[in-house]
Amino acid sequence: MSLPHPTETIAAIATAPGTGAIAIVRLSGPDALALADRIFICPAPRPSQRPPGTFVHGQAVAPSSGEVLDDALLLVFHAPHSYTGENSIEIQCHGGSQAAQRILAALFSIGARQAEPGEFTKRAFLNGKIDLTQAEAVADLIHARSERAARLASAQLADALGIRIRGIYDDLLGVTADIEAMLDFPDDELPQHVPTELSGRLEAVSRHIQALLDTWQEGHVLREGARIVIAGAPNVGKSTLLNLLAGRDRAITSPHPGTTRDTIEEAVVLLGYPMQLIDTAGLRDAPGEIEQEGIRRTHRALSQADLCVFLVDASNNLSAAEKAFLAAHKPEKLLVLLNKIDLGQKIRTENLPGLDSMPISLKIDPPIAKISGKIVQKILRTPHGSDHAELAISARHRNLLLSALEDIKFALHHLKTGSEADFFPAANHARAALDQIGYVFGKNCQEELLDAIFSRFCVGK
Ligand SMILES: Nc1nc2c(ncn2[C@@H]2O[C@H](COP(=O)(O)OP(=O)(O)OP(=O)(O)O)[C@@H](O)[C@H]2O)c(=O)[nH]1
Ligand SMILES: [Mg+2]
């Protein structure tokens, strides 16, 4: 790792602001133990002389005046056996904003500096305690919006993704080294089978990369959530569906067409996947100005949606406008619900070839579990939705893997062309792919990249 090792001692409040039972002040760096001695009074031995992994009860005091700031517990960690890999101290004091703030100010007054967002975790990475995929998992876990998202983050924190990526890196490193070794062979002495064998190994690497890329959609939905727009003509049951999926009476429903005139958003978790549901104004040639604006908003929401759930009143025939809507949207982004079949069914699944559709009644026995399952399936673009999200890459990983795959493609092309002159560009492309894979787990990363990643964190983590 070419990045400099931290020399400053950093401090921050690690607990969320607001009223609570306990607040935690964290301190990490070369002077952590010495600074603790100056602001913490406890029965001998002093904090710096205490064994690692222990805690002691005492008082946090202002170093200048000796004023007692709070009764507190102090935990001692010695490098490298701490979160950051450095000497670290945690002080558990009373909650609320004052006690922790005063202890923090005391630490600043004797040389500690305010930690930046994610700086403790960044140090853990710089000290080799975790790789970059694990550091990212810490942020994912903190931001997880569903249990499934948290499980994915935990698995990544336990190195599930890191192990796979490093495996790919090692395989690619081996092939790259062997391609580079070919450069030293005179053309006529190189055994014929060597480039073929190397191509085979590169193809295997690209299959492994592709398998990881296939997990992106799931990772994207779990991390960012999906946007589901509920659209359709007025009065088809859009708001009724929103309320059923949300499990509460979020939107007004009524028999009068044009009830919903603005977009209404609701965050829900469907089968473990966080989603933003957006109920919209019914699409029609609207009479009023307000409704027209509502319909403009419907179109805007549709343009940003991952999926459109399009409701129709199946007890009537499709209108020309509905037909036009269905023709204008991509089938993979459409789920058509044939609603109100309790009133009769004139539109059937067979009438909508090439589209995913489902006959339902939201009034009598609405099949909410089935609708949720279908939405998740469409969003994940898998036939059944996967049961275990043990591993799913993020957008950052995806961009790097795509670019690695591109370089491997070029390397393969040059290898297969087969003349000695082509081995050099083949080696270069393989090296470039190797760099991209390395960036995924943080090998040779630039400072700016790390800053971008760790700025997503909270202060104190
Ligand atoms: N019979 C029957 N009525 C339904 C069904 N689903 C919804 N409704 C009724 O249809 C009416 C319209 O429902 P809403 O959910 O307000 O429809 P909407 O699409 O949001 O309507 P707008 O906001 O006006 O665009 C309400 O009276 C619902 O109770 C169904 O499956 N069968
Ligand atoms: Mg409505």
XYZ file of C-alpha atoms and ligand atoms in Angstrom:
494
model
C 0.000 0.000 0.000
C 1.627 3.216 -1.146
C -0.664 5.504 0.835
C 0.879 7.146 3.910
C 0.083 5.743 7.318
C -1.899 8.072 9.576
C 0.109 9.864 12.215
C -2.633 11.939 13.791
C -4.872 10.816 16.601
C -8.527 11.235 15.712
C -11.637 11.463 17.841
C -15.390 11.545 17.229
C -18.716 10.744 18.790
C -19.726 7.353 17.395
C -23.350 7.302 18.513
C -26.252 8.996 16.748
C -27.081 12.552 17.841
C -30.142 13.065 20.012
C -31.358 11.743 23.314
C -30.231 8.248 24.271
C -29.035 6.175 27.195
C -25.366 6.053 26.258
C -23.029 8.005 24.008
C -19.676 6.703 22.819
C -16.589 8.783 22.121
C -13.959 7.088 19.999
C -10.269 7.889 19.929
C -7.717 6.246 17.653
C -4.113 6.819 16.658
C -0.582 6.822 18.006
C -1.376 9.086 20.993
C -4.718 7.530 21.943
C -3.465 5.889 25.150
C -1.457 8.919 26.283
C -4.418 11.256 25.674
C -6.704 8.900 27.608
C -4.388 9.157 30.626
C -4.853 12.928 30.595
C -8.623 13.037 30.524
C -9.619 9.914 32.433
C -9.247 9.397 36.163
C -9.555 5.825 37.404
C -8.091 3.540 40.070
C -4.494 2.570 39.181
C -3.227 1.500 36.768
C -3.785 4.373 34.351
C -5.588 3.620 31.055
C -2.335 3.356 29.074
C -0.994 0.745 31.493
C -4.081 -1.434 31.388
C -4.177 -4.681 29.449
C -5.791 -4.561 26.011
C -9.392 -5.644 25.669
C -10.345 -4.449 29.159
C -12.592 -1.719 30.481
C -12.520 0.441 33.572
C -14.967 2.697 35.364
C -13.854 6.245 36.185
C -14.361 9.897 35.435
C -13.728 11.894 32.331
C -12.217 15.240 33.329
C -11.211 18.517 31.687
C -7.396 18.339 31.409
C -6.861 22.026 32.259
C -9.130 22.423 35.305
C -9.696 18.855 36.449
C -13.457 19.481 36.345
C -15.379 16.207 36.194
C -17.211 16.026 32.850
C -18.974 12.710 33.367
C -18.918 9.322 34.989
C -17.889 6.902 32.284
C -16.536 3.547 31.187
C -13.313 3.410 29.229
C -12.390 0.544 26.903
C -8.779 -0.093 25.931
C -7.651 -1.568 22.590
C -4.028 -2.064 21.569
C -2.753 -2.116 17.978
C -3.267 -4.171 15.949
C -6.201 -5.715 17.821
C -8.673 -2.880 17.396
C -11.206 -1.818 14.771
C -8.732 0.589 13.175
C -5.653 -1.537 13.801
C -4.242 1.326 15.901
C -4.201 2.005 19.629
C -7.773 2.994 20.384
C -9.957 4.074 23.247
C -13.729 4.136 23.566
C -15.419 6.120 26.273
C -19.023 5.279 27.113
C -20.643 8.201 28.861
C -24.183 9.412 29.472
C -26.292 9.964 26.383
C -27.639 13.241 25.063
C -25.433 15.746 23.372
C -23.603 17.433 26.259
C -21.431 14.840 28.047
C -19.955 13.365 24.876
C -19.411 16.824 23.341
C -17.512 18.011 26.400
C -15.306 14.906 26.458
C -14.639 15.373 22.759
C -13.719 19.022 23.297
C -11.342 17.925 26.081
C -9.648 15.530 23.671
C -9.344 18.237 21.009
C -7.779 20.592 23.556
C -4.873 18.184 24.082
C -4.127 17.393 20.446
C -6.714 15.001 19.032
C -8.370 16.075 15.819
C -11.984 15.652 14.697
C -12.319 12.455 12.637
C -13.679 12.806 9.124
C -16.649 10.699 7.967
C -15.569 7.060 7.760
C -12.037 7.802 8.905
C -11.938 5.011 11.512
C -12.957 2.508 8.845
C -10.549 4.062 6.345
C -7.750 3.479 8.841
C -8.899 -0.119 9.298
C -8.516 -0.472 5.526
C -5.138 1.298 5.390
C -3.884 -0.910 8.212
C -4.933 -4.053 6.345
C -7.635 -5.041 8.846
C -10.264 -5.209 6.084
C -10.286 -4.879 2.310
C -12.245 -2.272 0.397
C -15.268 -4.509 -0.220
C -15.519 -5.058 3.541
C -15.175 -1.343 4.263
C -18.001 -0.676 1.797
C -20.050 -3.372 3.528
C -19.803 -1.384 6.775
C -21.539 1.549 5.050
C -24.021 -0.805 3.386
C -24.905 -2.303 6.755
C -25.448 1.111 8.309
C -27.634 2.182 5.393
C -29.462 -1.167 4.995
C -33.184 -0.583 4.516
C -34.303 -4.177 4.911
C -33.243 -7.344 6.664
C -32.215 -8.901 3.365
C -30.037 -5.891 2.564
C -28.443 -6.212 6.013
C -27.770 -9.910 5.450
C -26.045 -9.129 2.165
C -23.903 -6.474 3.857
C -22.981 -8.883 6.679
C -21.895 -11.529 4.207
C -19.765 -8.968 2.372
C -18.315 -7.818 5.669
C -17.417 -11.434 6.370
C -15.398 -11.293 3.117
C -17.752 -13.272 0.815
C -17.155 -10.872 -2.079
C -13.500 -10.208 -1.225
C -12.671 -13.920 -1.398
C -14.272 -14.236 -4.838
C -12.627 -11.093 -6.192
C -9.191 -11.967 -4.883
C -9.581 -15.437 -6.409
C -10.259 -13.843 -9.784
C -7.339 -11.461 -9.267
C -4.935 -14.321 -8.492
C -6.053 -16.317 -11.541
C -5.686 -13.279 -13.768
C -2.303 -12.451 -12.258
C -1.111 -15.958 -13.129
C -2.277 -15.681 -16.748
C -0.868 -12.167 -17.113
C 2.532 -13.281 -15.837
C 2.512 -16.187 -18.299
C 1.571 -13.902 -21.211
C 4.416 -11.585 -20.227
C 6.762 -14.583 -20.090
C 5.859 -15.383 -23.712
C 7.315 -12.034 -24.755
C 10.778 -13.396 -23.968
C 10.405 -16.382 -26.288
C 11.663 -16.143 -29.844
C 8.612 -16.683 -32.062
C 9.761 -19.990 -33.535
C 10.527 -21.532 -30.147
C 7.151 -20.901 -28.580
C 5.172 -24.138 -28.304
C 2.005 -23.898 -30.424
C -0.361 -24.846 -27.625
C 0.738 -22.070 -25.246
C -1.403 -19.150 -26.582
C -4.412 -21.490 -26.813
C -3.940 -22.641 -23.258
C -3.617 -19.024 -22.037
C -6.743 -18.018 -23.966
C -8.642 -20.817 -22.235
C -7.526 -19.538 -18.836
C -8.487 -15.960 -19.736
C -11.903 -17.142 -20.875
C -12.394 -18.858 -17.532
C -11.522 -15.594 -15.758
C -14.031 -13.696 -17.860
C -16.745 -16.262 -17.034
C -16.093 -15.718 -13.333
C -16.300 -11.962 -13.801
C -19.543 -12.350 -15.742
C -21.026 -14.456 -12.929
C -20.326 -11.595 -10.529
C -21.764 -9.035 -12.952
C -24.973 -11.068 -13.033
C -25.492 -10.268 -9.332
C -25.566 -6.525 -9.935
C -29.292 -6.031 -10.363
C -29.949 -7.701 -7.018
C -27.226 -5.639 -5.357
C -28.594 -2.478 -6.919
C -32.135 -3.117 -5.663
C -30.961 -4.063 -2.169
C -28.679 -1.024 -1.846
C -30.540 1.700 -3.690
C -34.080 0.301 -3.664
C -36.256 0.193 -6.771
C -38.762 2.766 -8.000
C -42.117 1.246 -8.876
C -44.637 3.510 -10.557
C -48.303 2.525 -10.396
C -49.960 3.927 -13.513
C -53.150 3.535 -15.508
C -56.366 5.281 -16.489
C -58.403 7.050 -13.772
C -60.411 4.872 -11.392
C -58.739 1.525 -12.235
C -57.585 0.935 -8.609
C -54.075 2.426 -8.497
C -54.419 4.027 -5.075
C -56.158 0.916 -3.753
C -53.075 -1.075 -4.794
C -50.710 1.424 -3.171
C -52.639 1.153 0.106
C -52.644 -2.647 0.012
C -48.909 -2.877 -0.693
C -48.114 -0.242 1.921
C -50.334 -1.967 4.483
C -51.969 1.327 5.418
C -54.430 3.844 4.150
C -51.882 6.104 2.479
C -53.841 7.507 -0.471
C -57.456 8.569 -0.843
C -59.497 6.189 -2.973
C -62.961 6.875 -4.328
C -65.311 5.882 -7.133
C -64.748 9.279 -8.743
C -62.230 9.229 -11.592
C -59.454 11.772 -11.035
C -59.198 11.322 -7.257
C -55.383 11.281 -7.210
C -53.986 14.406 -8.790
C -50.391 14.391 -7.545
C -47.754 11.673 -7.255
C -47.781 9.966 -3.856
C -44.640 8.165 -2.677
C -44.384 5.463 -0.053
C -41.307 3.452 0.994
C -42.093 -0.237 1.448
C -40.182 -3.496 1.779
C -41.497 -6.220 -0.530
C -40.127 -9.703 0.212
C -37.026 -8.153 1.759
C -36.377 -5.692 -1.068
C -36.661 -1.965 -0.315
C -38.817 -0.137 -2.833
C -40.298 3.269 -3.414
C -43.904 2.976 -4.582
C -45.262 5.898 -6.544
C -49.007 6.226 -7.027
C -49.903 8.604 -9.840
C -52.677 10.675 -11.339
C -54.731 8.606 -13.795
C -53.793 9.085 -17.435
C -56.457 10.760 -19.554
C -57.089 13.874 -21.587
C -57.564 15.861 -18.460
C -60.119 18.580 -18.231
C -58.488 20.697 -15.508
C -55.146 22.440 -15.187
C -54.292 20.730 -11.889
C -54.949 17.289 -13.250
C -52.902 18.081 -16.355
C -49.956 18.965 -14.132
C -50.549 15.688 -12.237
C -50.363 13.765 -15.491
C -47.117 15.537 -16.434
C -45.759 14.329 -13.091
C -46.936 10.797 -13.876
C -44.864 10.852 -17.073
C -41.853 12.209 -15.219
C -42.143 9.445 -12.600
C -42.460 6.852 -15.364
C -39.269 8.018 -17.018
C -37.329 7.356 -13.794
C -39.017 4.069 -12.865
C -37.435 0.630 -12.640
C -40.852 -0.895 -13.204
C -44.317 0.319 -14.160
C -47.250 -1.567 -12.682
C -49.982 -0.723 -15.172
C -53.526 -1.274 -13.958
C -56.497 -1.681 -16.241
C -60.171 -2.244 -15.491
C -60.470 -5.723 -16.993
C -64.249 -5.659 -16.781
C -64.134 -3.252 -19.732
C -62.290 -3.388 -23.017
C -58.908 -1.699 -23.386
C -59.168 1.897 -24.526
C -57.115 3.237 -27.416
C -55.014 5.214 -24.934
C -54.272 2.088 -22.889
C -53.287 0.171 -26.005
C -50.993 3.022 -27.019
C -49.412 3.092 -23.545
C -48.703 -0.639 -23.613
C -47.198 -0.397 -27.079
C -44.988 2.535 -26.101
C -43.323 0.909 -23.078
C -40.729 -1.839 -22.888
C -42.375 -5.163 -21.910
C -39.577 -5.982 -19.435
C -40.414 -2.823 -17.500
C -44.153 -3.447 -17.476
C -46.369 -5.527 -15.238
C -50.021 -5.349 -16.268
C -52.626 -6.005 -13.587
C -56.047 -6.882 -15.002
C -58.080 -5.508 -12.098
C -61.765 -5.648 -11.153
C -62.374 -9.154 -12.467
C -65.079 -9.445 -9.784
C -67.123 -7.283 -12.169
C -66.445 -9.612 -15.106
C -63.403 -10.139 -17.302
C -63.245 -8.819 -20.847
C -59.435 -8.557 -21.030
C -57.466 -11.768 -20.564
C -53.787 -12.618 -20.370
C -54.077 -14.157 -23.868
C -55.154 -10.758 -25.215
C -51.799 -9.265 -24.209
C -49.179 -11.461 -25.866
C -45.587 -10.657 -24.957
C -46.603 -8.854 -21.766
C -46.541 -10.022 -18.175
C -50.100 -9.746 -16.955
C -52.119 -11.041 -14.041
C -55.915 -11.069 -13.526
C -56.827 -9.799 -10.058
C -59.504 -8.226 -7.957
C -58.279 -5.698 -5.430
C -61.744 -5.628 -3.922
C -62.349 -9.331 -3.314
C -59.455 -11.340 -1.889
C -56.578 -9.295 -3.375
C -53.555 -11.567 -4.047
C -51.011 -9.192 -2.528
C -48.309 -11.826 -1.920
C -48.554 -12.914 -5.553
C -48.393 -9.327 -6.818
C -45.379 -8.580 -4.581
C -43.649 -11.742 -5.809
C -44.224 -10.773 -9.412
C -42.952 -7.225 -8.840
C -39.755 -8.522 -7.207
C -39.270 -11.073 -9.972
C -39.605 -8.396 -12.666
C -37.287 -6.028 -10.811
C -34.563 -8.638 -10.335
C -35.013 -9.870 -13.902
C -34.630 -13.453 -12.773
C -37.180 -16.205 -13.348
C -37.854 -16.788 -9.662
C -35.996 -14.137 -7.720
C -32.982 -15.517 -5.889
C -33.406 -16.916 -2.402
C -30.034 -16.028 -1.015
C -28.265 -12.752 -1.605
C -24.970 -14.058 -0.254
C -23.160 -11.889 -2.713
C -24.253 -9.009 -4.928
C -21.998 -6.347 -6.357
C -22.445 -2.562 -6.222
C -22.358 -0.022 -9.054
C -18.685 0.737 -8.315
C -17.754 -2.942 -8.554
C -19.806 -3.277 -11.721
C -18.063 -0.437 -13.540
C -14.645 -1.866 -12.696
C -15.620 -5.405 -13.669
C -17.133 -4.243 -16.967
C -13.992 -2.414 -17.852
C -11.859 -5.440 -16.852
C -14.020 -7.624 -19.063
C -13.489 -5.257 -21.977
C -9.709 -5.428 -21.548
C -9.797 -9.211 -21.315
C -11.755 -9.267 -24.567
C -8.986 -7.273 -26.276
C -6.308 -9.451 -24.687
C -8.066 -12.542 -26.010
C -8.344 -11.042 -29.451
C -4.603 -10.386 -29.558
C -3.730 -13.801 -28.162
C -5.870 -15.510 -30.741
C -4.319 -13.532 -33.588
C -1.290 -15.455 -32.540
C 1.804 -13.722 -33.865
C 4.555 -12.615 -31.556
C 3.808 -8.944 -32.238
C 0.372 -9.410 -30.687
C 1.578 -10.750 -27.369
C 2.703 -7.347 -26.216
C -0.745 -5.664 -26.494
C -2.299 -8.843 -25.073
C -0.064 -8.506 -22.003
C -0.922 -4.808 -21.693
C -4.654 -5.430 -21.763
C -4.365 -8.276 -19.261
C -2.403 -5.944 -16.948
C -5.050 -3.229 -17.333
C -7.789 -5.739 -16.459
C -5.768 -6.813 -13.442
C -5.594 -3.213 -12.209
C -9.381 -2.842 -12.475
C -9.982 -6.028 -10.495
C -7.465 -4.866 -7.900
C -9.353 -1.590 -7.424
C -12.466 -3.558 -6.448
C -10.839 -4.778 -3.240
C -8.588 -1.741 -2.867
C -5.237 -2.763 -4.288
C -3.178 0.283 -5.346
C -6.119 2.601 -4.904
C -5.719 6.329 -5.338
C -6.447 8.610 -2.393
C -9.326 10.324 -4.288
C -11.091 7.009 -4.805
C -10.851 6.213 -1.111
C -12.122 9.675 -0.204
C -15.137 9.176 -2.471
C -15.927 5.853 -0.835
C -15.437 6.877 2.776
C -17.316 10.148 2.468
C -20.514 8.013 2.381
C -19.903 7.054 5.994
C -21.038 8.745 9.166
C -18.622 10.600 11.393
C -17.390 8.231 14.099
C -17.536 5.083 11.936
N -65.339 -3.808 -7.941
C -64.087 -3.444 -7.748
N -63.808 -2.196 -7.393
C -62.531 -1.856 -7.194
C -61.467 -2.775 -7.364
N -60.301 -2.133 -7.107
C -60.631 -0.858 -6.799
N -61.952 -0.701 -6.838
C -62.721 0.535 -6.601
O -62.495 1.417 -7.682
C -62.565 2.779 -7.247
C -61.342 3.521 -7.689
O -60.225 3.053 -6.960
P -58.940 3.940 -6.756
O -57.954 3.092 -6.073
O -59.287 5.236 -6.151
O -58.539 4.155 -8.272
P -57.390 5.048 -8.878
O -56.868 4.324 -10.056
O -56.443 5.457 -7.840
O -58.235 6.316 -9.394
P -57.700 7.805 -9.666
O -56.936 8.275 -8.508
O -58.982 8.551 -9.831
O -56.917 7.769 -10.923
C -62.739 2.715 -5.742
O -64.078 2.879 -5.417
C -62.265 1.299 -5.391
O -62.844 0.802 -4.215
C -61.790 -4.111 -7.747
O -60.958 -5.002 -7.908
N -63.134 -4.377 -7.933
Mg -55.835 7.266 -7.157
